[in-house]
Amino acid sequence: MSEHRSAQVANLVNRLGRASHALQFASGLNPAQWDALRYLARANRYSRTPTALAEFLGTTKGTASQTLRALETKGFVSRSPRGRDRRVVDLEITGAGRELLKKDPIRRVEAAASTLSADASAAIASGLEALMARLQADCGSKPFGICATCGHFQPDGVAFRCGLNGDALDEADTGTLCVNFINEPKVPSGSTTT
């Protein structure tokens, strides 16, 4: 890609980011709170923790905690300790949070994107995914991805399983975001690839 084209892409991504950011001061929430609600709505059971949220948002745990406290105070998110290990907290969107997401201001961006041709939409999505992956790699950020495309994902007959922890996955799990996502299948120790 030419230097001019790269600068044009960077400028457009920045402008789109600013425009979508401005839209998200809505319904008494700020952009970080909307991002947190969206993430929690798409995240799997392993990924709905304050630490995973901070990693996904690319922020500190303290900033993520402030965002979560605001959402809890407003009644959109609840937290509960995970089993016997009280140090791990699971986050859930409340019914009020799910109702609010129906009015998500980012849908205006989706509506604008829906006016593109299927080919243009696919090319833009593919290009932006590649750009995001490159930025994450360059910045040392953890990649997040959809369970069914993860290297840990294992079809198990008619069921599915997470190869990282051995847990059974249901159909709904396969389309969720995972904090443990890897791009390539894990090779069992002692195995070699050719």
Short mmCIF file of N, CA and C in Angstrom, two decimals:
data_model
loop_
_atom_site.label_atom_id
_atom_site.label_comp_id
_atom_site.label_asym_id
_atom_site.label_seq_id
_atom_site.Cartn_x
_atom_site.Cartn_y
_atom_site.Cartn_z
N MET A 1 0.85 -1.18 0.00
CA MET A 1 0.00 0.00 0.00
C MET A 1 0.90 1.24 0.00
N SER A 2 0.52 2.22 -0.80
CA SER A 2 1.33 3.44 -0.88
C SER A 2 1.25 4.22 0.43
N GLU A 3 2.25 5.07 0.62
CA GLU A 3 2.28 5.89 1.83
C GLU A 3 1.06 6.80 1.90
N HIS A 4 0.67 7.34 0.74
CA HIS A 4 -0.52 8.21 0.69
C HIS A 4 -1.77 7.43 1.09
N ARG A 5 -1.93 6.22 0.56
CA ARG A 5 -3.12 5.40 0.86
C ARG A 5 -3.13 5.02 2.34
N SER A 6 -1.96 4.68 2.90
CA SER A 6 -1.88 4.34 4.33
C SER A 6 -2.30 5.52 5.19
N ALA A 7 -1.84 6.72 4.83
CA ALA A 7 -2.22 7.93 5.57
C ALA A 7 -3.72 8.18 5.44
N GLN A 8 -4.28 7.93 4.26
CA GLN A 8 -5.70 8.12 4.04
C GLN A 8 -6.51 7.15 4.92
N VAL A 9 -6.09 5.89 4.98
CA VAL A 9 -6.77 4.91 5.84
C VAL A 9 -6.70 5.35 7.30
N ALA A 10 -5.51 5.74 7.76
CA ALA A 10 -5.35 6.17 9.15
C ALA A 10 -6.25 7.37 9.46
N ASN A 11 -6.32 8.33 8.54
CA ASN A 11 -7.15 9.51 8.73
C ASN A 11 -8.63 9.14 8.80
N LEU A 12 -9.07 8.27 7.90
CA LEU A 12 -10.48 7.87 7.89
C LEU A 12 -10.85 7.08 9.14
N VAL A 13 -9.98 6.17 9.57
CA VAL A 13 -10.24 5.40 10.79
C VAL A 13 -10.34 6.35 11.98
N ASN A 14 -9.46 7.33 12.04
CA ASN A 14 -9.49 8.30 13.13
C ASN A 14 -10.79 9.11 13.11
N ARG A 15 -11.18 9.58 11.93
CA ARG A 15 -12.41 10.38 11.82
C ARG A 15 -13.64 9.55 12.16
N LEU A 16 -13.69 8.30 11.68
CA LEU A 16 -14.82 7.42 12.02
C LEU A 16 -14.86 7.16 13.52
N GLY A 17 -13.69 6.97 14.10
CA GLY A 17 -13.63 6.77 15.55
C GLY A 17 -14.18 7.96 16.32
N ARG A 18 -13.78 9.15 15.89
CA ARG A 18 -14.27 10.37 16.55
C ARG A 18 -15.79 10.52 16.38
N ALA A 19 -16.27 10.25 15.18
CA ALA A 19 -17.71 10.38 14.92
C ALA A 19 -18.50 9.38 15.76
N SER A 20 -18.05 8.12 15.81
CA SER A 20 -18.78 7.12 16.59
C SER A 20 -18.65 7.40 18.08
N HIS A 21 -17.51 7.93 18.51
CA HIS A 21 -17.32 8.31 19.92
C HIS A 21 -18.33 9.38 20.32
N ALA A 22 -18.49 10.39 19.48
CA ALA A 22 -19.41 11.49 19.79
C ALA A 22 -20.85 11.00 19.90
N LEU A 23 -21.23 10.03 19.08
CA LEU A 23 -22.60 9.49 19.13
C LEU A 23 -22.93 8.84 20.47
N GLN A 24 -21.90 8.37 21.17
CA GLN A 24 -22.11 7.52 22.33
C GLN A 24 -22.26 8.25 23.65
N PHE A 25 -22.39 9.55 23.61
CA PHE A 25 -22.79 10.29 24.81
C PHE A 25 -24.31 10.35 24.75
N ALA A 26 -24.94 9.24 25.14
CA ALA A 26 -26.39 9.10 24.98
C ALA A 26 -26.97 8.29 26.12
N SER A 27 -28.22 8.54 26.44
CA SER A 27 -28.97 7.80 27.46
C SER A 27 -28.26 7.81 28.81
N GLY A 28 -27.53 8.89 29.09
CA GLY A 28 -26.85 9.02 30.38
C GLY A 28 -25.57 8.21 30.50
N LEU A 29 -25.09 7.65 29.40
CA LEU A 29 -23.85 6.87 29.41
C LEU A 29 -22.79 7.60 28.59
N ASN A 30 -21.54 7.22 28.84
CA ASN A 30 -20.44 7.73 28.03
C ASN A 30 -19.93 6.59 27.14
N PRO A 31 -19.04 6.88 26.19
CA PRO A 31 -18.58 5.84 25.27
C PRO A 31 -17.97 4.61 25.96
N ALA A 32 -17.21 4.80 27.02
CA ALA A 32 -16.61 3.65 27.73
C ALA A 32 -17.68 2.75 28.33
N GLN A 33 -18.75 3.35 28.84
CA GLN A 33 -19.82 2.56 29.43
C GLN A 33 -20.57 1.79 28.34
N TRP A 34 -20.80 2.41 27.19
CA TRP A 34 -21.43 1.69 26.08
C TRP A 34 -20.53 0.54 25.61
N ASP A 35 -19.23 0.81 25.51
CA ASP A 35 -18.29 -0.24 25.10
C ASP A 35 -18.34 -1.42 26.07
N ALA A 36 -18.40 -1.12 27.36
CA ALA A 36 -18.44 -2.18 28.37
C ALA A 36 -19.73 -3.00 28.24
N LEU A 37 -20.86 -2.34 28.07
CA LEU A 37 -22.13 -3.06 27.91
C LEU A 37 -22.10 -3.94 26.66
N ARG A 38 -21.60 -3.40 25.55
CA ARG A 38 -21.52 -4.18 24.32
C ARG A 38 -20.62 -5.39 24.51
N TYR A 39 -19.48 -5.17 25.14
CA TYR A 39 -18.55 -6.28 25.37
C TYR A 39 -19.21 -7.37 26.21
N LEU A 40 -19.82 -7.00 27.33
CA LEU A 40 -20.42 -7.99 28.22
C LEU A 40 -21.56 -8.75 27.52
N ALA A 41 -22.25 -8.08 26.60
CA ALA A 41 -23.33 -8.76 25.86
C ALA A 41 -22.78 -9.80 24.90
N ARG A 42 -21.54 -9.62 24.45
CA ARG A 42 -20.94 -10.53 23.45
C ARG A 42 -19.95 -11.52 24.05
N ALA A 43 -19.56 -11.34 25.30
CA ALA A 43 -18.50 -12.14 25.90
C ALA A 43 -19.02 -13.47 26.46
N ASN A 44 -18.15 -14.49 26.41
CA ASN A 44 -18.52 -15.79 26.98
C ASN A 44 -18.32 -15.79 28.50
N ARG A 45 -18.67 -16.87 29.13
CA ARG A 45 -18.64 -16.95 30.59
C ARG A 45 -17.24 -16.78 31.18
N TYR A 46 -16.20 -17.09 30.44
CA TYR A 46 -14.83 -16.94 30.93
C TYR A 46 -14.35 -15.50 30.82
N SER A 47 -15.05 -14.73 30.02
CA SER A 47 -14.58 -13.39 29.65
C SER A 47 -15.36 -12.26 30.29
N ARG A 48 -16.37 -12.58 31.09
CA ARG A 48 -17.15 -11.53 31.74
C ARG A 48 -16.60 -11.26 33.14
N THR A 49 -15.35 -10.77 33.15
CA THR A 49 -14.68 -10.40 34.40
C THR A 49 -14.12 -8.99 34.23
N PRO A 50 -13.87 -8.29 35.34
CA PRO A 50 -13.28 -6.95 35.23
C PRO A 50 -11.92 -6.96 34.52
N THR A 51 -11.10 -7.98 34.77
CA THR A 51 -9.79 -8.05 34.13
C THR A 51 -9.92 -8.22 32.62
N ALA A 52 -10.79 -9.12 32.18
CA ALA A 52 -10.99 -9.33 30.75
C ALA A 52 -11.56 -8.06 30.09
N LEU A 53 -12.47 -7.39 30.77
CA LEU A 53 -13.03 -6.15 30.24
C LEU A 53 -11.92 -5.12 30.05
N ALA A 54 -11.04 -4.97 31.04
CA ALA A 54 -9.93 -4.02 30.93
C ALA A 54 -9.04 -4.37 29.75
N GLU A 55 -8.75 -5.66 29.57
CA GLU A 55 -7.91 -6.09 28.45
C GLU A 55 -8.58 -5.79 27.12
N PHE A 56 -9.87 -6.05 27.03
CA PHE A 56 -10.60 -5.81 25.78
C PHE A 56 -10.64 -4.33 25.44
N LEU A 57 -10.89 -3.50 26.45
CA LEU A 57 -10.98 -2.06 26.23
C LEU A 57 -9.61 -1.41 26.08
N GLY A 58 -8.55 -2.15 26.43
CA GLY A 58 -7.21 -1.59 26.35
C GLY A 58 -7.00 -0.50 27.39
N THR A 59 -7.50 -0.74 28.58
CA THR A 59 -7.42 0.25 29.64
C THR A 59 -6.89 -0.39 30.92
N THR A 60 -6.74 0.39 31.96
CA THR A 60 -6.28 -0.15 33.24
C THR A 60 -7.45 -0.81 33.97
N LYS A 61 -7.11 -1.67 34.93
CA LYS A 61 -8.15 -2.30 35.74
C LYS A 61 -8.92 -1.26 36.53
N GLY A 62 -8.21 -0.21 36.98
CA GLY A 62 -8.86 0.86 37.74
C GLY A 62 -9.90 1.60 36.92
N THR A 63 -9.56 1.92 35.68
CA THR A 63 -10.50 2.60 34.79
C THR A 63 -11.69 1.70 34.47
N ALA A 64 -11.43 0.43 34.22
CA ALA A 64 -12.52 -0.52 33.96
C ALA A 64 -13.42 -0.64 35.19
N SER A 65 -12.83 -0.66 36.38
CA SER A 65 -13.62 -0.74 37.61
C SER A 65 -14.52 0.47 37.78
N GLN A 66 -14.01 1.66 37.45
CA GLN A 66 -14.84 2.87 37.53
C GLN A 66 -16.03 2.77 36.57
N THR A 67 -15.76 2.30 35.37
CA THR A 67 -16.82 2.13 34.37
C THR A 67 -17.87 1.15 34.89
N LEU A 68 -17.40 0.02 35.45
CA LEU A 68 -18.33 -0.99 35.97
C LEU A 68 -19.13 -0.46 37.15
N ARG A 69 -18.49 0.30 38.04
CA ARG A 69 -19.22 0.87 39.19
C ARG A 69 -20.35 1.78 38.71
N ALA A 70 -20.05 2.60 37.69
CA ALA A 70 -21.08 3.49 37.16
C ALA A 70 -22.24 2.69 36.58
N LEU A 71 -21.93 1.63 35.84
CA LEU A 71 -22.98 0.80 35.25
C LEU A 71 -23.78 0.06 36.31
N GLU A 72 -23.11 -0.37 37.39
CA GLU A 72 -23.81 -1.02 38.50
C GLU A 72 -24.75 -0.04 39.19
N THR A 73 -24.25 1.15 39.45
CA THR A 73 -25.04 2.18 40.11
C THR A 73 -26.30 2.50 39.31
N LYS A 74 -26.17 2.49 37.99
CA LYS A 74 -27.30 2.78 37.11
C LYS A 74 -28.20 1.56 36.91
N GLY A 75 -27.81 0.41 37.45
CA GLY A 75 -28.63 -0.79 37.36
C GLY A 75 -28.50 -1.58 36.07
N PHE A 76 -27.41 -1.37 35.31
CA PHE A 76 -27.25 -2.04 34.03
C PHE A 76 -26.35 -3.27 34.09
N VAL A 77 -25.56 -3.39 35.14
CA VAL A 77 -24.63 -4.51 35.31
C VAL A 77 -24.68 -4.97 36.76
N SER A 78 -24.54 -6.28 36.95
CA SER A 78 -24.41 -6.83 38.31
C SER A 78 -23.15 -7.68 38.37
N ARG A 79 -22.62 -7.84 39.55
CA ARG A 79 -21.44 -8.69 39.72
C ARG A 79 -21.69 -9.67 40.85
N SER A 80 -21.07 -10.84 40.72
CA SER A 80 -21.19 -11.86 41.75
C SER A 80 -19.89 -12.66 41.80
N PRO A 81 -19.54 -13.15 42.99
CA PRO A 81 -18.32 -13.96 43.09
C PRO A 81 -18.49 -15.28 42.35
N ARG A 82 -17.41 -15.77 41.77
CA ARG A 82 -17.44 -17.03 41.02
C ARG A 82 -17.20 -18.19 41.98
N GLY A 83 -18.22 -18.97 42.19
CA GLY A 83 -18.09 -20.18 43.01
C GLY A 83 -17.44 -19.92 44.36
N ARG A 84 -16.51 -20.79 44.71
CA ARG A 84 -15.83 -20.68 46.00
C ARG A 84 -14.69 -19.66 45.99
N ASP A 85 -14.19 -19.34 44.81
CA ASP A 85 -13.08 -18.39 44.70
C ASP A 85 -13.65 -16.98 44.65
N ARG A 86 -13.74 -16.35 45.79
CA ARG A 86 -14.35 -15.03 45.90
C ARG A 86 -13.51 -13.92 45.26
N ARG A 87 -12.28 -14.25 44.89
CA ARG A 87 -11.43 -13.24 44.25
C ARG A 87 -11.85 -13.00 42.80
N VAL A 88 -12.45 -13.98 42.16
CA VAL A 88 -12.89 -13.84 40.77
C VAL A 88 -14.35 -13.40 40.77
N VAL A 89 -14.61 -12.34 40.03
CA VAL A 89 -15.95 -11.77 39.96
C VAL A 89 -16.51 -11.97 38.56
N ASP A 90 -17.73 -12.46 38.49
CA ASP A 90 -18.42 -12.59 37.21
C ASP A 90 -19.36 -11.40 37.04
N LEU A 91 -19.41 -10.89 35.82
CA LEU A 91 -20.26 -9.75 35.50
C LEU A 91 -21.41 -10.20 34.62
N GLU A 92 -22.56 -9.63 34.83
CA GLU A 92 -23.74 -9.93 34.01
C GLU A 92 -24.46 -8.63 33.69
N ILE A 93 -25.02 -8.58 32.51
CA ILE A 93 -25.89 -7.45 32.15
C ILE A 93 -27.27 -7.74 32.72
N THR A 94 -27.85 -6.74 33.34
CA THR A 94 -29.19 -6.89 33.89
C THR A 94 -30.23 -6.74 32.78
N GLY A 95 -31.47 -7.00 33.12
CA GLY A 95 -32.55 -6.80 32.15
C GLY A 95 -32.60 -5.35 31.67
N ALA A 96 -32.38 -4.41 32.59
CA ALA A 96 -32.38 -2.99 32.22
C ALA A 96 -31.22 -2.70 31.25
N GLY A 97 -30.08 -3.33 31.47
CA GLY A 97 -28.93 -3.16 30.57
C GLY A 97 -29.23 -3.70 29.18
N ARG A 98 -29.89 -4.85 29.11
CA ARG A 98 -30.25 -5.43 27.81
C ARG A 98 -31.27 -4.55 27.08
N GLU A 99 -32.20 -3.99 27.83
CA GLU A 99 -33.17 -3.06 27.22
C GLU A 99 -32.46 -1.83 26.68
N LEU A 100 -31.51 -1.30 27.44
CA LEU A 100 -30.77 -0.12 27.01
C LEU A 100 -29.98 -0.41 25.73
N LEU A 101 -29.41 -1.60 25.63
CA LEU A 101 -28.64 -1.96 24.43
C LEU A 101 -29.50 -1.94 23.16
N LYS A 102 -30.81 -2.06 23.30
CA LYS A 102 -31.68 -1.97 22.13
C LYS A 102 -31.66 -0.56 21.54
N LYS A 103 -31.22 0.42 22.36
CA LYS A 103 -31.12 1.81 21.91
C LYS A 103 -29.67 2.22 21.69
N ASP A 104 -28.79 1.26 21.51
CA ASP A 104 -27.36 1.51 21.37
C ASP A 104 -27.11 2.51 20.23
N PRO A 105 -26.47 3.64 20.52
CA PRO A 105 -26.23 4.64 19.48
C PRO A 105 -25.30 4.17 18.36
N ILE A 106 -24.54 3.12 18.58
CA ILE A 106 -23.63 2.62 17.54
C ILE A 106 -24.43 2.02 16.37
N ARG A 107 -25.70 1.79 16.60
CA ARG A 107 -26.56 1.28 15.52
C ARG A 107 -26.68 2.28 14.37
N ARG A 108 -26.41 3.54 14.66
CA ARG A 108 -26.40 4.53 13.58
C ARG A 108 -25.24 4.25 12.62
N VAL A 109 -24.12 3.80 13.16
CA VAL A 109 -22.99 3.42 12.32
C VAL A 109 -23.34 2.16 11.53
N GLU A 110 -23.99 1.21 12.20
CA GLU A 110 -24.44 -0.01 11.52
C GLU A 110 -25.39 0.33 10.38
N ALA A 111 -26.30 1.27 10.62
CA ALA A 111 -27.26 1.66 9.59
C ALA A 111 -26.53 2.27 8.39
N ALA A 112 -25.55 3.10 8.65
CA ALA A 112 -24.77 3.69 7.55
C ALA A 112 -24.02 2.60 6.80
N ALA A 113 -23.44 1.65 7.53
CA ALA A 113 -22.70 0.55 6.89
C ALA A 113 -23.62 -0.34 6.06
N SER A 114 -24.86 -0.45 6.47
CA SER A 114 -25.80 -1.32 5.74
C SER A 114 -26.14 -0.78 4.35
N THR A 115 -25.79 0.48 4.08
CA THR A 115 -26.06 1.06 2.76
C THR A 115 -24.97 0.69 1.75
N LEU A 116 -23.88 0.09 2.22
CA LEU A 116 -22.79 -0.32 1.34
C LEU A 116 -23.16 -1.61 0.61
N SER A 117 -22.54 -1.85 -0.51
CA SER A 117 -22.76 -3.11 -1.21
C SER A 117 -22.17 -4.25 -0.38
N ALA A 118 -22.61 -5.46 -0.64
CA ALA A 118 -22.10 -6.62 0.09
C ALA A 118 -20.60 -6.76 -0.11
N ASP A 119 -20.12 -6.54 -1.34
CA ASP A 119 -18.68 -6.65 -1.62
C ASP A 119 -17.89 -5.59 -0.87
N ALA A 120 -18.38 -4.35 -0.89
CA ALA A 120 -17.68 -3.27 -0.19
C ALA A 120 -17.67 -3.53 1.31
N SER A 121 -18.80 -3.96 1.84
CA SER A 121 -18.90 -4.25 3.28
C SER A 121 -17.93 -5.35 3.68
N ALA A 122 -17.87 -6.42 2.88
CA ALA A 122 -16.96 -7.53 3.18
C ALA A 122 -15.50 -7.08 3.10
N ALA A 123 -15.18 -6.29 2.10
CA ALA A 123 -13.80 -5.81 1.95
C ALA A 123 -13.40 -4.90 3.11
N ILE A 124 -14.30 -4.02 3.51
CA ILE A 124 -14.00 -3.11 4.62
C ILE A 124 -13.84 -3.90 5.92
N ALA A 125 -14.76 -4.83 6.18
CA ALA A 125 -14.68 -5.63 7.41
C ALA A 125 -13.38 -6.42 7.44
N SER A 126 -13.02 -7.04 6.33
CA SER A 126 -11.80 -7.82 6.26
C SER A 126 -10.57 -6.94 6.47
N GLY A 127 -10.56 -5.79 5.82
CA GLY A 127 -9.44 -4.87 5.96
C GLY A 127 -9.30 -4.33 7.37
N LEU A 128 -10.42 -3.97 7.99
CA LEU A 128 -10.37 -3.45 9.36
C LEU A 128 -9.96 -4.53 10.36
N GLU A 129 -10.40 -5.77 10.14
CA GLU A 129 -9.97 -6.88 11.02
C GLU A 129 -8.46 -7.07 10.92
N ALA A 130 -7.93 -7.02 9.71
CA ALA A 130 -6.48 -7.17 9.52
C ALA A 130 -5.72 -6.00 10.16
N LEU A 131 -6.26 -4.79 10.00
CA LEU A 131 -5.64 -3.61 10.60
C LEU A 131 -5.65 -3.72 12.13
N MET A 132 -6.77 -4.14 12.69
CA MET A 132 -6.87 -4.29 14.14
C MET A 132 -5.90 -5.36 14.64
N ALA A 133 -5.83 -6.48 13.95
CA ALA A 133 -4.91 -7.55 14.36
C ALA A 133 -3.47 -7.05 14.34
N ARG A 134 -3.13 -6.28 13.32
CA ARG A 134 -1.76 -5.76 13.22
C ARG A 134 -1.46 -4.78 14.35
N LEU A 135 -2.41 -3.89 14.64
CA LEU A 135 -2.22 -2.94 15.73
C LEU A 135 -2.10 -3.66 17.08
N GLN A 136 -2.94 -4.68 17.30
CA GLN A 136 -2.85 -5.44 18.54
C GLN A 136 -1.49 -6.10 18.67
N ALA A 137 -1.00 -6.69 17.59
CA ALA A 137 0.31 -7.34 17.62
C ALA A 137 1.41 -6.32 17.87
N ASP A 138 1.36 -5.18 17.19
CA ASP A 138 2.38 -4.15 17.35
C ASP A 138 2.39 -3.56 18.76
N CYS A 139 1.22 -3.47 19.37
CA CYS A 139 1.10 -2.87 20.70
C CYS A 139 1.18 -3.91 21.83
N GLY A 140 1.28 -5.18 21.47
CA GLY A 140 1.33 -6.23 22.49
C GLY A 140 0.00 -6.46 23.17
N SER A 141 -1.09 -6.08 22.51
CA SER A 141 -2.43 -6.28 23.08
C SER A 141 -2.87 -7.71 22.87
N LYS A 142 -3.70 -8.15 23.77
CA LYS A 142 -4.25 -9.50 23.69
C LYS A 142 -5.34 -9.55 22.63
N PRO A 143 -5.30 -10.52 21.71
CA PRO A 143 -6.38 -10.61 20.73
C PRO A 143 -7.62 -11.24 21.35
N PHE A 144 -8.76 -10.73 21.01
CA PHE A 144 -10.03 -11.33 21.39
C PHE A 144 -10.65 -11.83 20.10
N GLY A 145 -11.37 -12.91 20.16
CA GLY A 145 -12.01 -13.41 18.96
C GLY A 145 -13.20 -14.28 19.31
N ILE A 146 -13.87 -14.72 18.28
CA ILE A 146 -15.07 -15.54 18.44
C ILE A 146 -14.67 -16.99 18.71
N CYS A 147 -15.33 -17.59 19.66
CA CYS A 147 -15.03 -18.94 20.13
C CYS A 147 -14.85 -19.95 18.98
N ALA A 148 -15.78 -19.96 18.05
CA ALA A 148 -15.75 -20.98 16.99
C ALA A 148 -14.54 -20.83 16.07
N THR A 149 -13.86 -19.67 16.08
CA THR A 149 -12.68 -19.47 15.24
C THR A 149 -11.39 -19.53 16.05
N CYS A 150 -11.48 -19.91 17.30
CA CYS A 150 -10.33 -19.97 18.21
C CYS A 150 -9.56 -21.28 18.02
N GLY A 151 -8.26 -21.21 18.22
CA GLY A 151 -7.43 -22.41 18.13
C GLY A 151 -7.73 -23.43 19.22
N HIS A 152 -8.39 -23.01 20.30
CA HIS A 152 -8.77 -23.93 21.38
C HIS A 152 -10.08 -24.67 21.07
N PHE A 153 -10.85 -24.15 20.12
CA PHE A 153 -12.17 -24.71 19.82
C PHE A 153 -12.05 -26.11 19.25
N GLN A 154 -12.82 -27.04 19.81
CA GLN A 154 -12.78 -28.43 19.35
C GLN A 154 -14.19 -28.96 19.12
N PRO A 155 -14.54 -29.21 17.87
CA PRO A 155 -15.80 -29.89 17.63
C PRO A 155 -15.69 -31.29 18.24
N ASP A 156 -16.70 -31.71 18.95
CA ASP A 156 -16.67 -32.98 19.67
C ASP A 156 -17.90 -33.78 19.27
N GLY A 157 -17.87 -34.36 18.06
CA GLY A 157 -19.06 -35.07 17.56
C GLY A 157 -20.13 -34.06 17.22
N VAL A 158 -21.26 -34.14 17.89
CA VAL A 158 -22.34 -33.18 17.68
C VAL A 158 -22.26 -32.02 18.67
N ALA A 159 -21.29 -32.07 19.58
CA ALA A 159 -21.12 -31.04 20.60
C ALA A 159 -19.82 -30.27 20.32
N PHE A 160 -19.51 -29.36 21.22
CA PHE A 160 -18.30 -28.56 21.11
C PHE A 160 -17.60 -28.54 22.46
N ARG A 161 -16.29 -28.33 22.43
CA ARG A 161 -15.50 -28.33 23.66
C ARG A 161 -14.40 -27.27 23.55
N CYS A 162 -14.04 -26.68 24.70
CA CYS A 162 -12.91 -25.77 24.76
C CYS A 162 -11.67 -26.60 25.06
N GLY A 163 -10.70 -26.57 24.16
CA GLY A 163 -9.48 -27.34 24.34
C GLY A 163 -8.59 -26.80 25.44
N LEU A 164 -8.80 -25.56 25.86
CA LEU A 164 -7.98 -24.98 26.92
C LEU A 164 -8.33 -25.57 28.28
N ASN A 165 -9.64 -25.65 28.57
CA ASN A 165 -10.05 -26.12 29.89
C ASN A 165 -10.90 -27.39 29.85
N GLY A 166 -11.22 -27.88 28.65
CA GLY A 166 -11.99 -29.11 28.53
C GLY A 166 -13.48 -28.96 28.73
N ASP A 167 -13.96 -27.75 28.98
CA ASP A 167 -15.38 -27.54 29.22
C ASP A 167 -16.21 -27.75 27.96
N ALA A 168 -17.41 -28.30 28.14
CA ALA A 168 -18.36 -28.42 27.05
C ALA A 168 -18.89 -27.04 26.72
N LEU A 169 -19.12 -26.80 25.43
CA LEU A 169 -19.66 -25.53 24.97
C LEU A 169 -20.97 -25.79 24.27
N ASP A 170 -21.94 -24.91 24.47
CA ASP A 170 -23.18 -25.07 23.73
C ASP A 170 -23.15 -24.18 22.49
N GLU A 171 -24.16 -24.32 21.67
CA GLU A 171 -24.21 -23.59 20.40
C GLU A 171 -24.06 -22.09 20.61
N ALA A 172 -24.70 -21.54 21.65
CA ALA A 172 -24.63 -20.11 21.92
C ALA A 172 -23.20 -19.68 22.25
N ASP A 173 -22.44 -20.53 22.95
CA ASP A 173 -21.06 -20.20 23.31
C ASP A 173 -20.18 -19.98 22.08
N THR A 174 -20.46 -20.71 21.00
CA THR A 174 -19.55 -20.69 19.85
C THR A 174 -19.49 -19.34 19.15
N GLY A 175 -20.48 -18.48 19.36
CA GLY A 175 -20.49 -17.17 18.72
C GLY A 175 -20.10 -16.03 19.63
N THR A 176 -19.54 -16.35 20.81
CA THR A 176 -19.20 -15.30 21.77
C THR A 176 -17.72 -14.95 21.75
N LEU A 177 -17.40 -13.78 22.29
CA LEU A 177 -16.01 -13.34 22.42
C LEU A 177 -15.33 -14.07 23.55
N CYS A 178 -14.05 -14.36 23.37
CA CYS A 178 -13.31 -15.07 24.41
C CYS A 178 -11.98 -14.39 24.70
N VAL A 179 -11.70 -14.23 25.99
CA VAL A 179 -10.45 -13.64 26.45
C VAL A 179 -9.27 -14.58 26.23
N ASN A 180 -9.53 -15.87 26.08
CA ASN A 180 -8.47 -16.87 25.88
C ASN A 180 -8.25 -17.21 24.41
N PHE A 181 -8.74 -16.39 23.53
CA PHE A 181 -8.67 -16.62 22.09
C PHE A 181 -7.22 -16.73 21.61
N ILE A 182 -6.99 -17.72 20.75
CA ILE A 182 -5.72 -17.81 20.03
C ILE A 182 -6.03 -17.99 18.55
N ASN A 183 -5.15 -17.47 17.71
CA ASN A 183 -5.40 -17.53 16.26
C ASN A 183 -5.13 -18.90 15.66
N GLU A 184 -4.23 -19.65 16.25
CA GLU A 184 -3.85 -20.94 15.69
C GLU A 184 -4.11 -22.04 16.70
N PRO A 185 -4.38 -23.25 16.21
CA PRO A 185 -4.60 -24.37 17.13
C PRO A 185 -3.37 -24.62 17.99
N LYS A 186 -3.61 -24.92 19.25
CA LYS A 186 -2.53 -25.30 20.15
C LYS A 186 -2.05 -26.71 19.77
N VAL A 187 -0.76 -26.89 19.74
CA VAL A 187 -0.19 -28.21 19.47
C VAL A 187 0.14 -28.82 20.83
N PRO A 188 -0.38 -30.02 21.13
CA PRO A 188 -0.08 -30.65 22.42
C PRO A 188 1.43 -30.77 22.61
N SER A 189 1.89 -30.56 23.84
CA SER A 189 3.33 -30.65 24.10
C SER A 189 3.83 -32.04 23.72
N GLY A 190 5.03 -32.08 23.14
CA GLY A 190 5.59 -33.35 22.68
C GLY A 190 5.24 -33.64 21.23
N SER A 191 4.24 -32.89 20.67
CA SER A 191 3.87 -33.09 19.27
C SER A 191 4.71 -32.19 18.39
N THR A 192 4.82 -32.55 17.16
CA THR A 192 5.50 -31.69 16.20
C THR A 192 4.57 -31.46 15.02
N THR A 193 4.80 -30.35 14.36
CA THR A 193 4.01 -30.06 13.15
C THR A 193 4.97 -30.08 11.98
N THR A 194 4.43 -30.35 10.80
CA THR A 194 5.27 -30.37 9.60
C THR A 194 4.91 -29.26 8.67
#
